[in-house]
Amino acid sequence: MNKKVYIKTVGCQMNVLDSEMVVADLKRHGYTVVETPREADCVLYNTCSVREHAEEKVYSALGKLKQAKKQNPDKIIGIMGCMAQKDQEIIFKRAPYVDLIVGPGQLHTIPGLLEKVQTGEGRQMAVSLSRKGGSQLTIARSHETFDPLRDPAMRPTPFQAYLRIQIGCDKFCTYCVVPNTRGPEQGRAPDQILSEATILADQGCKEITLLGQTVNSYKHIDGDTTTDMASLLEQLHDVSGIERIKFVTNYPKDMTERLLTTIRDLPKVSPYLHVPAQSGSDAVLKRMKRGYTIADYMEMFERIETILPHATVSSDFIVGFCGETEEDFQKSVKLIERCRFKNSFIFQYSVRPGTKASERLEDDIPREVKARRNNELLAMQDKVAKEDNLKLVGETVRVLVEGPSKKSLRDGDDDSPVVQMIGRTHRDRIVAFDGNRRQAGQFLDIQIDDASCHTLVGRVKTVDVVTIGGV
Ligand code: SAH
Ligand code: SF4
Ligand code: F3S
């Protein structure tokens, strides 16, 4: 029987990758992917718990499915991902018509569980052990993933792919739900990572982005051999076909000199580092339990500037964390001004049940103040990014072309031979230019004519035609 699945993904790159694997698995079990929940036999939401807003969006989408389920009780509704792990039965209570709840560590059980629902065994739940639910090893095992199953058709582009090198997180920042939803930090075995990179290269993938919550803390121990991030990058650099290697997200404390010199010496590795600071204030960082001071962060930043002088650095910030004074907040503004990040993702603090901050600290910054600080910080970020991007006008940059821009897709100029295309530089800058769809997946040189805070705008540099054999 041909069964139809609809899958909606929210959250971080980990979830995008998880959805790709689940789809690959379901296709092997006879499913096809459809574009709307209406036409699907099975509707899956891959969810995120990092902020309350992300969860509320899923609950409101679920509310809309209630009627559809009434009309067609055979339609299976499943919640997978971090919210499934965090809320477990609470989801059944809030939405009793949900059939399936599967945490990020149990995604490989989805085809079997769907079959159980279909054959009348009732609703199903598979989640990992909690962080206090057993021995270290059994907890870790219950959070393992099944990455080798890949489906290029599910990726935004076939020539770019995510590759997970690390599962979970042990940093326990006081605001963060991730160590609970994704379990203990575990580095995947380097031979698994290398063989997956080779498979991706064989599928035509040119750029891989290595994923981990604190990717630069990567470590794998096998007998006497310890592999760290620097040696993993050296090994991946040898995979032919892979031309660019990026990695997110980095933890400031683990940005070692050895890692930075390795990045400098390996041309395929992008000189682009996403190293979230979260706040510019030592008092706030302490309450966040981030494990560094601003002096430490600046020392790391200066190490990057010395070893990789032209690297781009980007950051995340939380505004309105418990007890953040106006003075604390202004230190975040100052940090952006000093570090001139390429971009920063800015979030308003959202209390997460089960975290230390939710138990011990008061969420005392009013909503309006969080919103105002968010805008103010963003204004500083946009200012420095625009100034730095404008410095590139007149320069030529090499991009990997990703595809038509959102704007050209919106305008619907499907038949036009010339469309606005988007590419990204080695340093992760976004470049828009007039081109054509066939350029997707190619490396092109673009001359920059203009810039905004998010995008460089340019034109393809005409290539000198080399004639061979007099033709
Ligand atoms: N592992 C990564 C980030 C994971 S979550 C790291 O350590 O940097 C992505 C971002 O969401 C975080 O960097 C943080 O800025 C934000 N975030 C996490 N928990 C949050 C919360 N409770 N409220 C608001 N933002 C949060
Ligand atoms: Fe969350 Fe901190 Fe781990 Fe990042 S390092 S996932 S913010 S606990
Ligand atoms: Fe969200 Fe889970 Fe990623 S909480 S940010 S989907 S690891």
Coordinates of C-alpha atoms and ligand atoms in Angstrom, one line a residue:
M1 CA 0.0 0.0 0.0
N2 CA 1.2 3.5 -0.8
K3 CA 1.0 5.6 2.3
K4 CA 1.4 9.3 2.3
V5 CA 3.3 11.2 5.0
Y6 CA 3.4 15.0 5.6
I7 CA 6.3 16.2 7.8
K8 CA 6.6 19.7 9.2
T9 CA 10.0 20.6 10.8
V10 CA 10.7 23.5 13.2
G11 CA 13.7 24.1 15.4
C12 CA 17.4 23.9 14.6
Q13 CA 19.6 22.2 12.0
M14 CA 19.5 19.0 14.1
N15 CA 15.8 18.7 13.4
V16 CA 16.2 19.4 9.7
L17 CA 18.7 16.5 9.6
D18 CA 16.4 14.3 11.8
S19 CA 13.5 14.9 9.4
E20 CA 15.7 13.9 6.4
M21 CA 16.6 10.6 8.1
V22 CA 13.0 9.8 9.1
V23 CA 11.8 10.5 5.5
A24 CA 14.5 8.2 4.1
D25 CA 13.4 5.5 6.5
L26 CA 9.7 5.9 5.8
K27 CA 10.3 5.9 2.0
R28 CA 12.0 2.5 2.4
H29 CA 8.8 1.4 4.2
G30 CA 6.7 2.4 1.2
Y31 CA 5.7 6.0 2.1
T32 CA 5.7 9.0 -0.2
V33 CA 6.0 12.5 1.0
V34 CA 3.1 15.0 0.3
E35 CA 3.0 18.7 0.6
T36 CA -0.1 19.3 2.8
P37 CA -1.5 17.6 5.9
R38 CA -4.9 17.3 4.2
E39 CA -3.7 14.7 1.7
A40 CA -1.6 12.8 4.2
D41 CA -2.4 9.5 5.9
C42 CA 0.2 10.4 8.5
V43 CA 1.0 13.9 9.7
L44 CA 4.3 14.3 11.6
Y45 CA 5.6 17.4 13.5
N46 CA 9.3 17.5 14.3
T47 CA 9.3 19.9 17.2
C48 CA 11.5 22.2 19.2
S49 CA 11.3 23.2 22.9
V50 CA 14.0 25.8 23.1
R51 CA 11.5 28.6 23.6
E52 CA 7.9 28.6 24.6
H53 CA 6.8 30.2 21.4
A54 CA 8.1 27.3 19.3
E55 CA 6.0 24.9 21.4
E56 CA 2.9 27.0 21.2
K57 CA 3.0 27.1 17.5
V58 CA 3.0 23.3 17.4
Y59 CA 0.0 23.1 19.8
S60 CA -1.9 25.6 17.8
A61 CA -1.2 23.6 14.5
L62 CA -2.3 20.5 16.4
G63 CA -5.6 22.3 17.4
K64 CA -6.3 22.8 13.7
L65 CA -5.9 19.0 13.1
K66 CA -8.5 18.1 15.6
Q67 CA -11.4 18.5 13.1
A68 CA -9.5 16.6 10.4
K69 CA -9.0 13.7 12.8
K70 CA -12.7 13.7 13.6
Q71 CA -13.6 13.5 9.9
N72 CA -10.9 10.8 9.3
P73 CA -10.0 8.9 12.4
D74 CA -7.5 6.8 10.4
K75 CA -5.3 9.9 9.9
I76 CA -2.3 9.3 12.1
I77 CA -0.9 12.3 14.0
G78 CA 2.6 12.1 15.4
I79 CA 4.8 14.4 17.5
M80 CA 8.5 13.8 17.2
G81 CA 11.6 15.7 18.4
C82 CA 12.5 17.7 21.5
M83 CA 9.0 18.6 22.6
A84 CA 8.0 14.9 22.5
Q85 CA 11.0 14.1 24.8
K86 CA 10.2 17.0 27.1
D87 CA 6.4 16.8 27.4
Q88 CA 5.8 13.1 26.8
E89 CA 2.2 12.2 28.1
I90 CA 1.4 15.9 28.5
I91 CA 1.0 16.0 24.8
F92 CA -1.6 13.2 24.9
K93 CA -3.4 15.1 27.6
R94 CA -3.4 18.4 25.7
A95 CA -4.3 16.8 22.4
P96 CA -5.9 13.4 23.0
Y97 CA -6.1 12.7 19.2
V98 CA -2.3 12.5 18.9
D99 CA -1.4 8.9 18.1
L100 CA 2.4 8.9 18.3
I101 CA 5.0 10.6 20.5
V102 CA 8.7 9.9 19.6
G103 CA 11.8 11.6 21.1
P104 CA 14.9 12.5 19.1
G105 CA 16.7 9.4 20.4
Q106 CA 14.0 7.0 19.1
L107 CA 13.4 8.2 15.6
H108 CA 14.4 4.8 14.1
T109 CA 11.3 3.2 15.7
I110 CA 8.8 5.4 13.8
P111 CA 8.0 3.0 10.9
G112 CA 7.3 0.1 13.4
L113 CA 5.2 2.4 15.7
L114 CA 3.2 3.7 12.8
E115 CA 2.4 0.1 11.9
K116 CA 1.3 -0.6 15.4
V117 CA -1.1 2.4 15.3
Q118 CA -2.4 1.2 11.9
T119 CA -3.1 -2.3 13.1
G120 CA -5.1 -1.1 16.0
E121 CA -2.7 -1.4 18.9
G122 CA -3.6 2.1 20.1
R123 CA -1.4 5.2 20.6
Q124 CA 2.3 4.8 21.0
M125 CA 5.1 6.6 22.8
A126 CA 8.9 6.1 22.6
V127 CA 11.2 8.4 24.4
S128 CA 14.7 8.4 25.9
L129 CA 15.6 8.0 29.6
S130 CA 15.7 11.2 31.6
R131 CA 19.1 12.6 32.7
K132 CA 18.6 10.9 36.1
G133 CA 16.8 7.8 34.7
G134 CA 19.6 5.2 34.8
S135 CA 23.4 4.6 34.6
Q136 CA 25.4 7.1 32.4
L137 CA 25.7 4.4 29.7
T138 CA 22.0 3.4 29.5
I139 CA 21.0 7.1 29.4
A140 CA 23.5 7.7 26.6
R141 CA 22.4 4.6 24.7
S142 CA 18.8 5.7 24.8
H143 CA 19.7 8.9 23.0
E144 CA 21.5 7.4 20.1
T145 CA 20.7 8.4 16.5
F146 CA 20.6 6.5 13.2
D147 CA 22.4 9.0 10.9
P148 CA 23.6 6.8 8.0
L149 CA 20.1 6.8 6.4
R150 CA 20.1 9.8 4.2
D151 CA 17.7 11.1 1.5
P152 CA 19.2 13.8 -0.8
A153 CA 15.7 14.6 -2.1
M154 CA 14.8 15.9 1.4
R155 CA 17.6 18.5 1.5
P156 CA 17.1 22.1 0.6
T157 CA 19.8 21.5 -2.0
P158 CA 21.4 18.2 -3.0
F159 CA 25.0 19.6 -2.9
Q160 CA 24.9 20.7 0.7
A161 CA 24.3 18.5 3.7
Y162 CA 24.4 18.4 7.4
L163 CA 26.5 15.8 9.1
R164 CA 26.0 15.1 12.8
I165 CA 29.3 14.6 14.7
Q166 CA 28.0 15.0 18.2
I167 CA 24.8 14.1 20.0
G168 CA 23.5 15.9 23.1
C169 CA 25.0 18.4 25.5
D170 CA 26.6 18.4 29.0
K171 CA 27.0 22.1 29.5
F172 CA 23.7 22.6 31.3
C173 CA 23.4 26.4 30.8
T174 CA 20.8 27.3 33.3
Y175 CA 18.2 28.6 30.7
C176 CA 18.5 25.7 28.3
V177 CA 16.3 22.7 27.7
V178 CA 18.6 20.9 25.2
P179 CA 20.7 18.7 27.7
N180 CA 17.3 17.3 28.8
T181 CA 15.8 16.7 25.3
R182 CA 19.0 15.5 23.5
G183 CA 20.7 13.7 26.4
P184 CA 24.4 13.4 27.3
E185 CA 27.1 14.7 25.0
Q186 CA 28.5 11.9 22.8
G187 CA 31.0 12.3 20.0
R188 CA 30.1 9.9 17.1
A189 CA 32.9 7.6 16.0
P190 CA 35.2 9.2 13.4
D191 CA 35.0 6.2 11.0
Q192 CA 31.2 6.5 11.0
I193 CA 31.5 10.2 10.3
L194 CA 34.0 9.7 7.5
S195 CA 32.0 7.0 5.8
E196 CA 28.9 9.2 5.9
A197 CA 30.9 12.1 4.4
T198 CA 32.1 9.7 1.7
I199 CA 28.5 8.6 0.9
L200 CA 27.4 12.3 0.8
A201 CA 30.3 13.1 -1.6
D202 CA 29.2 10.2 -3.8
Q203 CA 25.7 11.6 -3.8
G204 CA 27.1 14.8 -5.3
C205 CA 27.4 16.8 -2.0
K206 CA 30.1 19.5 -2.1
E207 CA 29.6 21.3 1.2
I208 CA 29.0 19.6 4.5
T209 CA 28.1 21.4 7.8
L210 CA 29.1 19.4 10.8
L211 CA 26.5 19.6 13.6
G212 CA 26.8 19.5 17.4
Q213 CA 25.6 21.6 20.3
T214 CA 29.2 22.4 21.2
V215 CA 30.8 21.1 18.1
N216 CA 34.4 22.2 19.0
S217 CA 34.2 20.2 22.2
Y218 CA 33.9 17.1 20.0
K219 CA 35.8 14.2 21.4
H220 CA 35.8 10.4 20.7
I221 CA 37.8 7.9 22.6
D222 CA 38.5 4.5 21.3
G223 CA 41.1 2.5 23.3
D224 CA 44.3 4.6 23.2
T225 CA 43.1 6.8 20.4
T226 CA 41.4 10.1 21.2
T227 CA 40.0 12.1 18.2
D228 CA 39.3 15.8 18.8
M229 CA 37.7 18.3 16.5
A230 CA 41.1 19.3 14.9
S231 CA 42.0 15.8 14.0
L232 CA 38.4 15.1 12.8
L233 CA 38.7 18.1 10.4
E234 CA 42.1 16.8 9.2
Q235 CA 40.5 13.4 8.3
L236 CA 37.4 14.9 6.7
H237 CA 39.6 17.2 4.6
D238 CA 40.8 14.2 2.7
V239 CA 37.4 13.2 1.5
S240 CA 37.4 13.9 -2.2
G241 CA 34.4 15.6 -3.7
I242 CA 33.8 17.6 -0.5
E243 CA 35.0 21.1 -1.2
R244 CA 33.8 23.0 1.8
I245 CA 33.4 22.1 5.5
K246 CA 31.5 24.3 8.0
F247 CA 30.6 23.5 11.5
V248 CA 28.1 24.8 14.1
T249 CA 27.8 25.6 17.1
N250 CA 31.0 26.4 18.9
Y251 CA 31.5 26.8 22.7
P252 CA 33.7 29.8 23.5
K253 CA 35.8 27.9 26.1
D254 CA 36.8 25.1 23.7
M255 CA 38.1 27.3 20.9
T256 CA 41.7 26.2 21.2
E257 CA 44.8 27.4 19.4
R258 CA 45.3 24.0 17.9
L259 CA 41.8 24.0 16.4
L260 CA 42.3 27.5 15.0
T261 CA 45.6 26.7 13.4
T262 CA 44.1 23.6 12.0
I263 CA 41.3 25.6 10.4
R264 CA 43.9 28.0 9.1
D265 CA 45.9 25.2 7.5
L266 CA 43.0 23.3 5.9
P267 CA 41.7 25.3 2.8
K268 CA 38.4 23.4 2.6
V269 CA 37.5 24.4 6.2
S270 CA 35.5 27.6 6.3
P271 CA 37.0 30.5 8.2
Y272 CA 33.6 31.1 9.7
L273 CA 32.9 30.5 13.4
H274 CA 29.6 30.7 15.1
V275 CA 30.6 31.2 18.8
P276 CA 27.6 32.4 20.8
A277 CA 28.4 34.9 23.6
Q278 CA 24.8 35.0 25.0
S279 CA 25.5 38.1 27.0
G280 CA 28.1 40.9 27.4
S281 CA 27.8 41.0 31.2
D282 CA 29.8 38.8 33.6
A283 CA 27.0 38.8 36.2
V284 CA 24.5 37.5 33.6
L285 CA 27.0 34.9 32.2
K286 CA 27.5 33.7 35.7
R287 CA 23.7 33.2 36.3
M288 CA 23.5 31.5 32.9
K289 CA 26.4 29.2 34.1
R290 CA 28.1 29.7 30.7
G291 CA 31.5 29.0 32.3
Y292 CA 33.4 32.0 31.0
T293 CA 33.7 35.8 31.6
I294 CA 33.8 38.5 29.0
A295 CA 37.6 38.7 29.5
D296 CA 37.7 35.0 28.6
Y297 CA 35.5 35.5 25.5
M298 CA 37.6 38.5 24.4
E299 CA 40.8 36.4 24.8
M300 CA 39.3 33.8 22.6
F301 CA 38.1 36.4 20.1
E302 CA 41.6 37.9 19.9
R303 CA 43.1 34.4 19.4
I304 CA 40.7 34.1 16.4
E305 CA 41.8 37.5 15.1
T306 CA 45.5 36.6 15.4
I307 CA 45.3 33.1 13.8
L308 CA 42.5 33.7 11.3
P309 CA 42.6 37.4 10.6
H310 CA 39.9 37.4 7.9
A311 CA 37.5 34.9 9.6
T312 CA 33.9 35.9 10.2
V313 CA 32.4 35.3 13.7
S314 CA 28.7 35.2 14.5
S315 CA 26.9 35.0 17.8
D316 CA 23.7 34.3 19.7
F317 CA 22.4 36.6 22.5
I318 CA 19.6 36.2 25.0
V319 CA 18.0 39.5 26.2
G320 CA 16.0 39.9 29.3
F321 CA 17.5 37.0 31.2
C322 CA 16.6 36.8 34.9
G323 CA 18.0 39.9 36.7
E324 CA 19.5 41.6 33.6
T325 CA 19.8 45.3 34.4
E326 CA 20.0 48.0 31.9
E327 CA 23.7 48.2 32.5
D328 CA 24.1 44.5 31.9
F329 CA 22.2 44.8 28.7
Q330 CA 24.3 47.8 27.5
K331 CA 27.3 45.5 27.9
S332 CA 25.8 43.1 25.3
V333 CA 25.4 46.1 22.9
K334 CA 29.0 47.0 23.5
L335 CA 30.2 43.5 22.9
I336 CA 28.6 43.5 19.4
E337 CA 30.2 46.9 18.7
R338 CA 33.6 45.5 19.8
C339 CA 33.4 42.1 18.1
R340 CA 31.5 43.3 14.9
F341 CA 29.9 39.9 14.5
K342 CA 28.9 38.9 11.0
N343 CA 25.4 38.3 12.3
S344 CA 23.8 37.5 15.7
F345 CA 20.6 35.6 16.5
I346 CA 18.9 37.5 19.3
F347 CA 16.3 35.8 21.5
Q348 CA 14.1 37.0 24.3
Y349 CA 14.5 34.9 27.4
S350 CA 11.8 32.3 27.7
V351 CA 11.5 30.2 30.9
R352 CA 11.8 26.5 30.2
P353 CA 10.4 24.0 32.7
G354 CA 13.0 21.6 34.0
T355 CA 15.9 24.0 33.7
K356 CA 17.9 25.4 36.7
A357 CA 16.9 29.0 35.9
S358 CA 13.2 28.0 36.0
E359 CA 13.7 26.5 39.5
R360 CA 16.0 29.1 41.0
L361 CA 15.7 32.5 39.2
E362 CA 12.9 34.8 38.7
D363 CA 11.8 35.7 35.2
D364 CA 11.6 39.4 36.2
I365 CA 12.2 41.3 33.1
P366 CA 8.9 42.6 31.6
R367 CA 7.9 41.5 28.1
E368 CA 8.0 45.1 26.8
V369 CA 11.6 45.6 28.1
K370 CA 12.7 42.3 26.5
A371 CA 11.2 43.4 23.2
R372 CA 12.8 46.8 23.4
R373 CA 16.3 45.3 24.2
N374 CA 15.8 42.8 21.4
N375 CA 15.3 45.7 18.9
E376 CA 18.1 47.8 20.3
L377 CA 20.6 44.9 20.1
L378 CA 19.5 44.0 16.7
A379 CA 19.9 47.7 15.6
M380 CA 23.6 47.6 16.7
Q381 CA 24.1 44.2 15.0
D382 CA 22.6 45.5 11.8
K383 CA 24.7 48.6 11.9
V384 CA 28.1 46.8 12.2
A385 CA 27.1 44.2 9.7
K386 CA 26.1 46.7 7.1
E387 CA 29.3 48.8 7.6
D388 CA 31.4 45.6 7.3
N389 CA 29.5 44.4 4.2
L390 CA 29.8 47.8 2.5
K391 CA 33.6 47.4 2.8
L392 CA 33.3 44.5 0.4
V393 CA 31.9 46.6 -2.4
G394 CA 34.2 46.4 -5.4
E395 CA 35.7 43.1 -4.2
T396 CA 35.2 39.7 -5.8
V397 CA 34.0 36.8 -3.7
R398 CA 33.6 33.1 -4.6
V399 CA 30.2 31.6 -3.8
L400 CA 28.6 28.2 -3.8
V401 CA 25.3 28.9 -5.6
E402 CA 22.4 27.6 -3.6
G403 CA 19.4 28.4 -5.8
P404 CA 16.8 31.1 -6.6
S405 CA 16.3 33.7 -3.9
K406 CA 13.1 33.8 -1.8
K407 CA 12.2 37.0 -3.6
S408 CA 12.4 35.5 -7.1
L409 CA 10.4 32.4 -5.8
R410 CA 7.8 34.8 -4.4
D411 CA 7.6 36.8 -7.6
G412 CA 6.9 33.5 -9.3
D413 CA 9.0 34.3 -12.4
D414 CA 9.4 30.6 -13.0
D415 CA 9.8 30.9 -16.8
S416 CA 12.2 33.8 -16.8
P417 CA 15.7 32.8 -17.9
V418 CA 17.2 35.4 -15.6
V419 CA 16.4 35.1 -11.9
Q420 CA 17.9 36.4 -8.7
M421 CA 20.1 33.6 -7.4
I422 CA 21.6 33.2 -3.9
G423 CA 25.0 31.9 -3.0
R424 CA 27.2 31.8 0.1
T425 CA 30.9 32.6 0.5
H426 CA 33.4 30.5 2.4
R427 CA 32.9 33.0 5.3
D428 CA 29.2 32.3 5.2
R429 CA 28.1 35.7 3.7
I430 CA 25.0 35.6 1.6
V431 CA 25.3 37.0 -1.9
A432 CA 22.4 37.8 -4.3
F433 CA 23.0 38.1 -8.1
D434 CA 21.2 37.8 -11.4
G435 CA 21.8 34.4 -12.9
N436 CA 20.0 31.3 -13.9
R437 CA 18.8 28.1 -12.2
R438 CA 21.5 25.9 -13.9
Q439 CA 24.1 27.7 -11.8
A440 CA 22.9 26.0 -8.6
G441 CA 25.6 23.9 -7.2
Q442 CA 28.4 25.7 -9.0
F443 CA 31.2 27.8 -7.5
L444 CA 31.1 31.3 -9.1
D445 CA 33.1 34.5 -8.7
I446 CA 30.8 37.4 -8.0
Q447 CA 31.8 41.1 -8.1
I448 CA 30.1 43.0 -5.3
D449 CA 28.2 46.2 -6.2
D450 CA 26.1 46.8 -3.1
A451 CA 25.4 45.5 0.4
S452 CA 22.8 45.6 3.2
C453 CA 23.2 44.2 6.7
H454 CA 22.2 40.7 5.6
T455 CA 23.1 40.4 2.0
L456 CA 25.8 41.3 -0.5
V457 CA 24.6 42.1 -4.0
G458 CA 26.7 41.6 -7.1
R459 CA 27.1 40.2 -10.6
V460 CA 28.8 37.2 -12.0
K461 CA 32.3 38.0 -13.1
T462 CA 32.7 37.2 -16.7
V463 CA 35.1 34.4 -17.2
D464 CA 37.8 34.7 -19.9
V465 CA 37.0 32.1 -22.5
V466 CA 40.0 29.8 -23.0
T467 CA 40.1 28.3 -26.4
I468 CA 41.6 24.9 -26.7
G469 CA 43.0 23.6 -29.9
G470 CA 42.1 26.7 -31.9
V471 CA 38.3 26.1 -31.5
Ligands
SAH1 N1 24.3 24.8 21.6 C1 24.2 26.0 21.1 C2 22.8 26.6 21.0 C3 21.6 25.8 21.3 S1 20.0 26.6 21.4 C4 25.0 26.9 22.0 O1 25.3 26.6 23.1 O2 25.3 28.0 21.6 C5 20.2 28.0 20.3 C6 20.1 29.3 21.0 O3 18.8 29.5 21.6 C7 21.1 29.6 22.1 O4 22.3 29.9 21.7 C8 20.4 30.6 22.9 O5 20.8 31.9 22.5 C9 18.9 30.4 22.6 N2 18.2 29.9 23.8 C10 18.4 28.7 24.4 N3 17.5 28.6 25.4 C11 16.8 29.7 25.5 C12 15.7 30.2 26.3 N4 15.3 29.5 27.3 N5 15.2 31.4 26.0 C13 15.6 32.2 25.0 N6 16.6 31.8 24.2 C14 17.2 30.6 24.4
SF4_2 FE1 22.1 24.7 25.7 FE2 24.3 25.6 26.7 FE3 24.3 23.1 25.7 FE4 24.1 25.2 24.1 S1 25.9 24.7 25.5 S2 22.9 23.4 24.0 S3 23.0 26.7 25.3 S4 23.1 23.9 27.5
F3S3 FE1 15.1 23.0 19.5 FE2 15.8 20.6 20.1 FE3 17.2 22.0 18.4 S1 15.0 22.1 21.5 S2 16.9 24.1 19.1 S3 15.1 21.3 18.1 S4 18.0 20.6 19.8

